[in-house]
GROMACS .gro file of C-alpha atoms in nm:
model
  353
    1MET     CA    1   9.054  10.498  10.532
    2MET     CA    2   9.121  10.696  10.226
    3VAL     CA    3   9.034  11.021  10.390
    4ARG     CA    4   9.240  10.928  10.690
    5ARG     CA    5   9.550  10.858  10.465
    6ILE     CA    6   9.493  11.187  10.295
    7LEU     CA    7   9.480  11.382  10.611
    8LEU     CA    8   9.774  11.201  10.766
    9SER     CA    9   9.974  11.276  10.448
   10LEU     CA   10   9.861  11.642  10.475
   11CYS     CA   11   9.996  11.641  10.838
   12VAL     CA   12  10.318  11.520  10.706
   13VAL     CA   13  10.321  11.783  10.423
   14LEU     CA   14  10.248  12.065  10.661
   15LEU     CA   15  10.497  11.950  10.908
   16PHE     CA   16  10.765  11.922  10.652
   17SER     CA   17  10.662  12.255  10.524
   18ALA     CA   18  10.718  12.399  10.865
   19ILE     CA   19  11.055  12.223  10.897
   20GLY     CA   20  11.154  12.311  10.530
   21HIS     CA   21  11.032  12.674  10.515
   22THR     CA   22  10.974  12.840  10.845
   23GLN     CA   23  11.236  12.611  11.001
   24ASP     CA   24  11.319  12.655  11.374
   25PHE     CA   25  11.149  12.937  11.572
   26HIS     CA   26  11.349  13.249  11.558
   27TYR     CA   27  11.386  13.593  11.725
   28SER     CA   28  11.443  13.918  11.549
   29GLN     CA   29  11.645  14.036  11.837
   30PHE     CA   30  11.895  13.750  11.785
   31SER     CA   31  12.171  13.925  11.980
   32ASN     CA   32  11.951  13.914  12.292
   33ALA     CA   33  11.881  13.542  12.255
   34PRO     CA   34  12.256  13.421  12.259
   35LEU     CA   35  12.205  13.048  12.358
   36GLN     CA   36  11.953  13.007  12.094
   37LEU     CA   37  12.208  13.160  11.839
   38ASN     CA   38  12.520  12.962  11.949
   39PRO     CA   39  12.622  12.732  12.233
   40GLY     CA   40  12.961  12.903  12.199
   41LEU     CA   41  12.800  13.213  12.344
   42THR     CA   42  12.751  13.033  12.693
   43GLY     CA   43  12.929  13.241  12.951
   44VAL     CA   44  13.025  13.518  12.709
   45PHE     CA   45  12.905  13.821  12.908
   46ALA     CA   46  13.019  14.058  13.183
   47GLY     CA   47  12.939  13.896  13.519
   48GLU     CA   48  12.910  13.558  13.680
   49THR     CA   49  12.549  13.481  13.612
   50ARG     CA   50  12.306  13.584  13.333
   51VAL     CA   51  11.928  13.532  13.346
   52ALA     CA   52  11.722  13.619  13.051
   53ALA     CA   53  11.374  13.575  12.888
   54SER     CA   54  11.237  13.627  12.542
   55TYR     CA   55  10.877  13.635  12.423
   56ARG     CA   56  10.740  13.671  12.065
   57SER     CA   57  10.380  13.687  11.949
   58GLN     CA   58  10.348  13.687  11.573
   59TRP     CA   59  10.063  13.727  11.326
   60ASN     CA   60   9.781  13.806  11.570
   61GLN     CA   61   9.564  13.945  11.288
   62VAL     CA   62   9.513  13.605  11.139
   63PRO     CA   63   9.355  13.295  11.317
   64VAL     CA   64   9.685  13.091  11.336
   65ALA     CA   65   9.900  13.313  11.565
   66TYR     CA   66  10.245  13.205  11.648
   67LYS     CA   67  10.382  13.237  12.012
   68THR     CA   68  10.726  13.165  12.125
   69PHE     CA   69  10.882  13.186  12.480
   70THR     CA   70  11.237  13.125  12.601
   71ALA     CA   71  11.396  13.140  12.946
   72THR     CA   72  11.768  13.102  13.003
   73ALA     CA   73  12.027  13.105  13.259
   74ASP     CA   74  12.410  13.052  13.245
   75HIS     CA   75  12.691  13.082  13.485
   76LYS     CA   76  13.070  13.116  13.463
   77TYR     CA   77  13.304  12.923  13.702
   78THR     CA   78  13.580  13.176  13.749
   79CYS     CA   79  13.624  13.204  14.128
   80GLY     CA   80  13.920  13.012  14.247
   81ARG     CA   81  14.041  12.890  13.912
   82PRO     CA   82  14.424  12.914  13.879
   83GLY     CA   83  14.438  12.902  13.493
   84PRO     CA   84  14.353  13.192  13.256
   85GLY     CA   85  14.042  13.020  13.107
   86PHE     CA   86  13.714  12.925  13.251
   87PHE     CA   87  13.408  12.696  13.221
   88ALA     CA   88  13.048  12.802  13.196
   89SER     CA   89  12.720  12.609  13.201
   90GLY     CA   90  12.362  12.702  13.117
   91ILE     CA   91  12.009  12.588  13.077
   92ALA     CA   92  11.720  12.704  12.827
   93LEU     CA   93  11.361  12.630  12.837
   94ASN     CA   94  11.183  12.684  12.502
   95TYR     CA   95  10.816  12.673  12.409
   96ASP     CA   96  10.671  12.738  12.068
   97GLN     CA   97  10.313  12.711  11.932
   98ALA     CA   98  10.170  12.773  11.592
   99GLY     CA   99   9.863  12.736  11.384
  100ALA     CA  100   9.509  12.604  11.434
  101SER     CA  101   9.636  12.267  11.520
  102ARG     CA  102   9.847  12.435  11.797
  103LEU     CA  103  10.155  12.253  11.670
  104SER     CA  104  10.391  12.294  11.972
  105MET     CA  105  10.747  12.233  12.068
  106ALA     CA  106  10.857  12.219  12.432
  107GLN     CA  107  11.231  12.186  12.491
  108VAL     CA  108  11.485  12.174  12.772
  109ASN     CA  109  11.854  12.230  12.660
  110LEU     CA  110  12.167  12.209  12.878
  111TYR     CA  111  12.483  12.398  12.770
  112GLY     CA  112  12.842  12.390  12.844
  113SER     CA  113  13.148  12.587  12.728
  114TYR     CA  114  13.505  12.674  12.790
  115THR     CA  115  13.663  13.025  12.720
  116TYR     CA  116  14.032  13.056  12.649
  117PRO     CA  117  14.187  13.398  12.645
  118LEU     CA  118  14.427  13.446  12.350
  119ASN     CA  119  14.550  13.769  12.499
  120ASP     CA  120  14.424  14.047  12.730
  121GLN     CA  121  14.164  14.149  12.453
  122ALA     CA  122  14.076  13.838  12.251
  123PHE     CA  123  13.892  13.536  12.373
  124LEU     CA  124  13.797  13.198  12.208
  125THR     CA  125  13.489  13.003  12.340
  126GLY     CA  126  13.359  12.657  12.237
  127GLY     CA  127  13.037  12.535  12.350
  128LEU     CA  128  12.817  12.226  12.344
  129THR     CA  129  12.435  12.161  12.405
  130PHE     CA  130  12.213  11.865  12.462
  131GLY     CA  131  11.840  11.866  12.499
  132LEU     CA  132  11.510  11.680  12.521
  133GLY     CA  133  11.207  11.806  12.343
  134GLN     CA  134  10.852  11.736  12.264
  135ARG     CA  135  10.640  11.806  11.960
  136ALA     CA  136  10.265  11.775  11.980
  137PHE     CA  137   9.947  11.900  11.796
  138ASP     CA  138   9.576  11.930  11.878
  139THR     CA  139   9.282  11.837  11.652
  140ASP     CA  140   9.001  12.030  11.842
  141ASP     CA  141   9.005  12.326  11.613
  142LEU     CA  142   9.068  12.131  11.286
  143ARG     CA  143   8.800  12.087  11.030
  144PHE     CA  144   8.734  11.760  10.845
  145ASP     CA  145   8.531  11.679  10.535
  146ARG     CA  146   8.289  11.451  10.736
  147GLN     CA  147   8.195  11.766  10.945
  148PHE     CA  148   8.049  11.921  10.634
  149ASP     CA  149   7.668  11.887  10.648
  150VAL     CA  150   7.570  11.828  10.274
  151LEU     CA  151   7.195  11.874  10.374
  152VAL     CA  152   7.221  12.234  10.478
  153GLY     CA  153   7.557  12.311  10.286
  154ARG     CA  154   7.775  12.420  10.581
  155TYR     CA  155   8.032  12.310  10.833
  156ASP     CA  156   7.881  12.172  11.147
  157ALA     CA  157   8.143  12.146  11.453
  158ASN     CA  158   7.896  11.894  11.631
  159LEU     CA  159   7.947  11.628  11.365
  160SER     CA  160   8.211  11.368  11.437
  161SER     CA  161   8.512  11.379  11.209
  162ASN     CA  162   8.543  11.002  11.254
  163GLU     CA  163   8.923  11.038  11.250
  164THR     CA  164   9.169  10.896  11.497
  165PHE     CA  165   9.550  10.960  11.524
  166ALA     CA  166   9.804  10.714  11.644
  167ASN     CA  167  10.036  10.972  11.780
  168GLN     CA  168   9.974  11.333  11.855
  169SER     CA  169  10.299  11.385  12.041
  170HIS     CA  170  10.657  11.291  11.980
  171ILE     CA  171  10.966  11.309  12.201
  172PHE     CA  172  11.312  11.367  12.059
  173MET     CA  173  11.675  11.436  12.168
  174ASP     CA  174  11.865  11.714  12.018
  175ALA     CA  175  12.240  11.831  12.012
  176GLY     CA  176  12.448  12.110  11.884
  177LEU     CA  177  12.776  12.294  11.913
  178GLY     CA  178  12.940  12.629  11.837
  179ILE     CA  179  13.241  12.846  11.857
  180ASN     CA  180  13.272  13.226  11.919
  181PHE     CA  181  13.555  13.472  11.883
  182ARG     CA  182  13.559  13.783  12.109
  183TRP     CA  183  13.781  14.091  12.068
  184GLN     CA  184  13.721  14.382  12.298
  185GLU     CA  185  13.888  14.725  12.359
  186LEU     CA  186  13.874  14.683  12.735
  187GLN     CA  187  14.166  14.480  12.858
  188SER     CA  188  14.115  14.203  13.098
  189GLY     CA  189  14.337  14.341  13.366
  190SER     CA  190  14.097  14.626  13.423
  191LEU     CA  191  13.932  14.603  13.763
  192ILE     CA  192  13.650  14.852  13.706
  193ASP     CA  193  13.475  14.905  13.385
  194LEU     CA  194  13.398  15.287  13.363
  195LEU     CA  195  13.251  15.233  13.005
  196GLU     CA  196  13.548  15.428  12.858
  197ASP     CA  197  13.658  15.136  12.627
  198ARG     CA  198  13.348  14.989  12.482
  199SER     CA  199  13.429  14.874  12.133
  200LYS     CA  200  13.395  14.499  12.090
  201LEU     CA  201  13.343  14.225  11.824
  202ASP     CA  202  13.187  13.876  11.831
  203VAL     CA  203  13.219  13.642  11.533
  204GLY     CA  204  13.117  13.279  11.537
  205ILE     CA  205  12.889  13.004  11.421
  206GLY     CA  206  12.632  12.784  11.585
  207ILE     CA  207  12.555  12.429  11.445
  208HIS     CA  208  12.221  12.301  11.558
  209HIS     CA  209  12.048  11.947  11.530
  210LEU     CA  210  12.366  11.760  11.477
  211ASN     CA  211  12.190  11.436  11.539
  212ARG     CA  212  11.905  11.524  11.292
  213PRO     CA  213  11.611  11.431  11.524
  214ASP     CA  214  11.303  11.258  11.386
  215MET     CA  215  11.000  11.494  11.377
  216SER     CA  216  10.733  11.253  11.234
  217PHE     CA  217  10.415  11.173  11.407
  218ILE     CA  218  10.356  10.869  11.185
  219GLU     CA  219  10.489  10.524  11.280
  220ASP     CA  220  10.736  10.374  11.052
  221GLU     CA  221  10.798  10.700  10.859
  222LYS     CA  222  11.082  10.945  10.949
  223VAL     CA  223  11.103  11.318  10.893
  224ASN     CA  224  11.452  11.421  11.004
  225LEU     CA  225  11.504  11.783  11.110
  226PRO     CA  226  11.789  11.924  10.894
  227ILE     CA  227  12.106  12.070  11.058
  228ARG     CA  228  12.085  12.441  11.099
  229TRP     CA  229  12.393  12.664  11.057
  230SER     CA  230  12.389  12.995  11.212
  231PRO     CA  231  12.694  13.228  11.124
  232TYR     CA  232  12.684  13.588  11.272
  233ALA     CA  233  12.897  13.894  11.355
  234THR     CA  234  12.786  14.148  11.610
  235GLY     CA  235  12.993  14.452  11.699
  236THR     CA  236  12.999  14.775  11.896
  237ILE     CA  237  13.182  15.071  11.763
  238GLN     CA  238  13.260  15.361  12.010
  239VAL     CA  239  13.229  15.690  11.811
  240GLY     CA  240  13.217  15.933  12.092
  241ASP     CA  241  13.220  15.988  12.460
  242PRO     CA  242  12.849  15.905  12.501
  243LEU     CA  243  12.768  15.743  12.170
  244ASP     CA  244  12.815  15.381  12.023
  245VAL     CA  245  12.714  15.233  11.700
  246GLN     CA  246  12.595  14.880  11.716
  247LEU     CA  247  12.583  14.656  11.413
  248ALA     CA  248  12.490  14.291  11.368
  249MET     CA  249  12.444  14.036  11.103
  250MET     CA  250  12.312  13.684  11.107
  251ALA     CA  251  12.226  13.411  10.860
  252GLN     CA  252  12.045  13.072  10.891
  253PHE     CA  253  12.092  12.788  10.661
  254GLN     CA  254  11.886  12.479  10.700
  255ASN     CA  255  11.840  12.239  10.409
  256THR     CA  256  11.723  12.455  10.119
  257TYR     CA  257  11.597  12.741  10.346
  258ARG     CA  258  11.795  13.070  10.365
  259GLN     CA  259  11.723  13.342  10.604
  260TYR     CA  260  11.936  13.676  10.663
  261LEU     CA  261  11.901  13.926  10.932
  262GLY     CA  262  12.081  14.267  10.981
  263THR     CA  263  12.044  14.526  11.253
  264ALA     CA  264  12.182  14.870  11.320
  265GLY     CA  265  12.137  15.099  11.615
  266LEU     CA  266  12.277  15.396  11.810
  267LYS     CA  267  12.342  15.361  12.177
  268LEU     CA  268  12.344  15.676  12.389
  269HIS     CA  269  12.509  15.663  12.738
  270LEU     CA  270  12.300  15.914  12.939
  271ASN     CA  271  12.514  15.856  13.242
  272ARG     CA  272  12.845  15.661  13.288
  273ASP     CA  273  12.907  15.730  13.664
  274PRO     CA  274  12.953  15.407  13.854
  275GLY     CA  275  12.634  15.300  14.017
  276GLN     CA  276  12.426  15.545  13.810
  277GLN     CA  277  12.489  15.408  13.453
  278TRP     CA  278  12.190  15.452  13.206
  279SER     CA  279  12.191  15.391  12.829
  280VAL     CA  280  11.921  15.391  12.563
  281LEU     CA  281  11.949  15.210  12.229
  282LEU     CA  282  11.744  15.289  11.924
  283GLY     CA  283  11.774  15.047  11.637
  284VAL     CA  284  11.629  14.899  11.324
  285GLY     CA  285  11.645  14.564  11.173
  286TYR     CA  286  11.569  14.385  10.849
  287ARG     CA  287  11.491  14.017  10.793
  288PHE     CA  288  11.465  13.866  10.446
  289ASP     CA  289  11.439  13.538  10.277
  290GLU     CA  290  11.311  13.438   9.940
  291PHE     CA  291  10.971  13.576  10.028
  292GLY     CA  292  11.083  13.919  10.151
  293ASP     CA  293  10.972  13.901  10.526
  294ALA     CA  294  10.988  14.206  10.749
  295TRP     CA  295  11.176  14.500  10.894
  296TYR     CA  296  11.142  14.603  11.254
  297PRO     CA  297  11.228  14.910  11.482
  298ALA     CA  298  11.365  14.832  11.827
  299LEU     CA  299  11.412  15.012  12.163
  300GLU     CA  300  11.646  14.898  12.446
  301ILE     CA  301  11.696  15.048  12.778
  302ASN     CA  302  11.998  14.939  12.998
  303TYR     CA  303  12.056  15.020  13.360
  304HIS     CA  304  12.408  14.988  13.505
  305GLU     CA  305  12.504  14.730  13.236
  306ILE     CA  306  12.312  14.482  13.472
  307LEU     CA  307  11.938  14.502  13.376
  308SER     CA  308  11.822  14.567  13.024
  309ALA     CA  309  11.480  14.546  12.855
  310SER     CA  310  11.423  14.564  12.480
  311LEU     CA  311  11.111  14.586  12.255
  312SER     CA  312  11.073  14.538  11.888
  313TYR     CA  313  10.788  14.499  11.648
  314ASP     CA  314  10.803  14.327  11.294
  315ILE     CA  315  10.633  14.509  11.026
  316ASN     CA  316  10.544  14.251  10.751
  317ILE     CA  317  10.649  14.323  10.401
  318SER     CA  318  10.608  13.980  10.241
  319ASP     CA  319  10.313  13.865  10.032
  320PHE     CA  320  10.141  13.758  10.357
  321ASN     CA  321  10.088  14.131  10.446
  322ILE     CA  322   9.751  14.098  10.268
  323ALA     CA  323   9.625  13.881  10.563
  324THR     CA  324   9.831  14.049  10.831
  325ASN     CA  325   9.778  14.415  10.722
  326ARG     CA  326  10.161  14.444  10.767
  327ARG     CA  327  10.138  14.353  11.141
  328GLY     CA  328  10.400  14.103  11.208
  329GLY     CA  329  10.522  14.016  11.560
  330LEU     CA  330  10.588  14.182  11.898
  331GLU     CA  331  10.900  14.077  12.065
  332LEU     CA  332  11.016  14.149  12.427
  333ASN     CA  333  11.353  14.055  12.587
  334VAL     CA  334  11.462  14.100  12.940
  335ARG     CA  335  11.813  14.026  13.080
  336TYR     CA  336  11.966  14.045  13.417
  337LEU     CA  337  12.337  13.997  13.515
  338ILE     CA  338  12.472  13.911  13.851
  339LYS     CA  339  12.816  14.044  13.926
  340LYS     CA  340  13.007  13.955  14.231
  341VAL     CA  341  13.374  13.981  14.350
  342CYS     CA  342  13.546  13.653  14.448
  343PRO     CA  343  13.656  13.640  14.814
  344LEU     CA  344  14.032  13.683  14.867
  345PRO     CA  345  14.279  13.526  14.799
  346ASN     CA  346  14.072  13.375  14.518
  347PHE     CA  347  13.985  13.711  14.358
  348LYS     CA  348  13.964  13.686  13.982
  349PHE     CA  349  13.842  13.964  13.755
  350CYS     CA  350  13.577  13.868  13.501
  351PRO     CA  351  13.757  13.944  13.172
  352LEU     CA  352  13.462  13.993  12.934
  353ILE     CA  353  13.254  14.301  12.884
   0.00000   0.00000   0.00000
């Protein structure tokens, strides 16, 4: 019983450590995971429907690799609406797995938002999210003191651990909200975007885990997930006919944890002719907290402002680089936009770029 209590306490400590230090799963390319960043970004894109997927594989050089996958879809309800604003809804599927215990989190989130145009170039969006998730862990690859054979002086996986756990999974509900302000150079009355006015700015904040869901696996003991605040600012500055500068900053505050990210990139428009639009973005980012963390180069290819694919790789600079040999995490993002014209007489131009 004493060993079991120690192990259970250790699980709580490790779980709390994950909540208090690594916090929620995250993406280096946070601009390409908008629903994870802020529910207020639901429907903030050029088109009617957006489908996206993100994958991250971190610390493969050590035996406790972290893997994260997200798939999202959101849609704007603009056709046939008489007013200037519009509603949007979305859904996100998240899966995250970490460590030898395969501590996992599977989650389904629903999103809703409303965008109100302040004028032809400025828009304010408020969004909500509600989800259902499950946390779980597996003991198959864990080692316990009773599996240490004192006669031969080594660990023996065939020995029973004699340990049982009342709960190895936990279901929780989650809720959040956010607000986003968009300014763009392109005016909403323009019917065709020839990529001549590309400057834009998004500023907002996402507030996650408003209900502070319980993450504990132990009965009669609660470990509440702290509220996470995610302020950010992303912008595109058109500096020439074919060239843009893209800048983005984001911070995350959760309990005592602080994380900051900054990215900068150059986007070259290789072809701006309608139906043949191509662009390439080369960027670099830096993520830091109290331990340092990582910097990462990034490459993004965009076709016709509809299909984009991006790749980045974290280069670890924290003290953990002794174990990782500076190899952090590979991250992939894919996004596809569906653009359509509303049938007459209900035609309504999509105002956001």
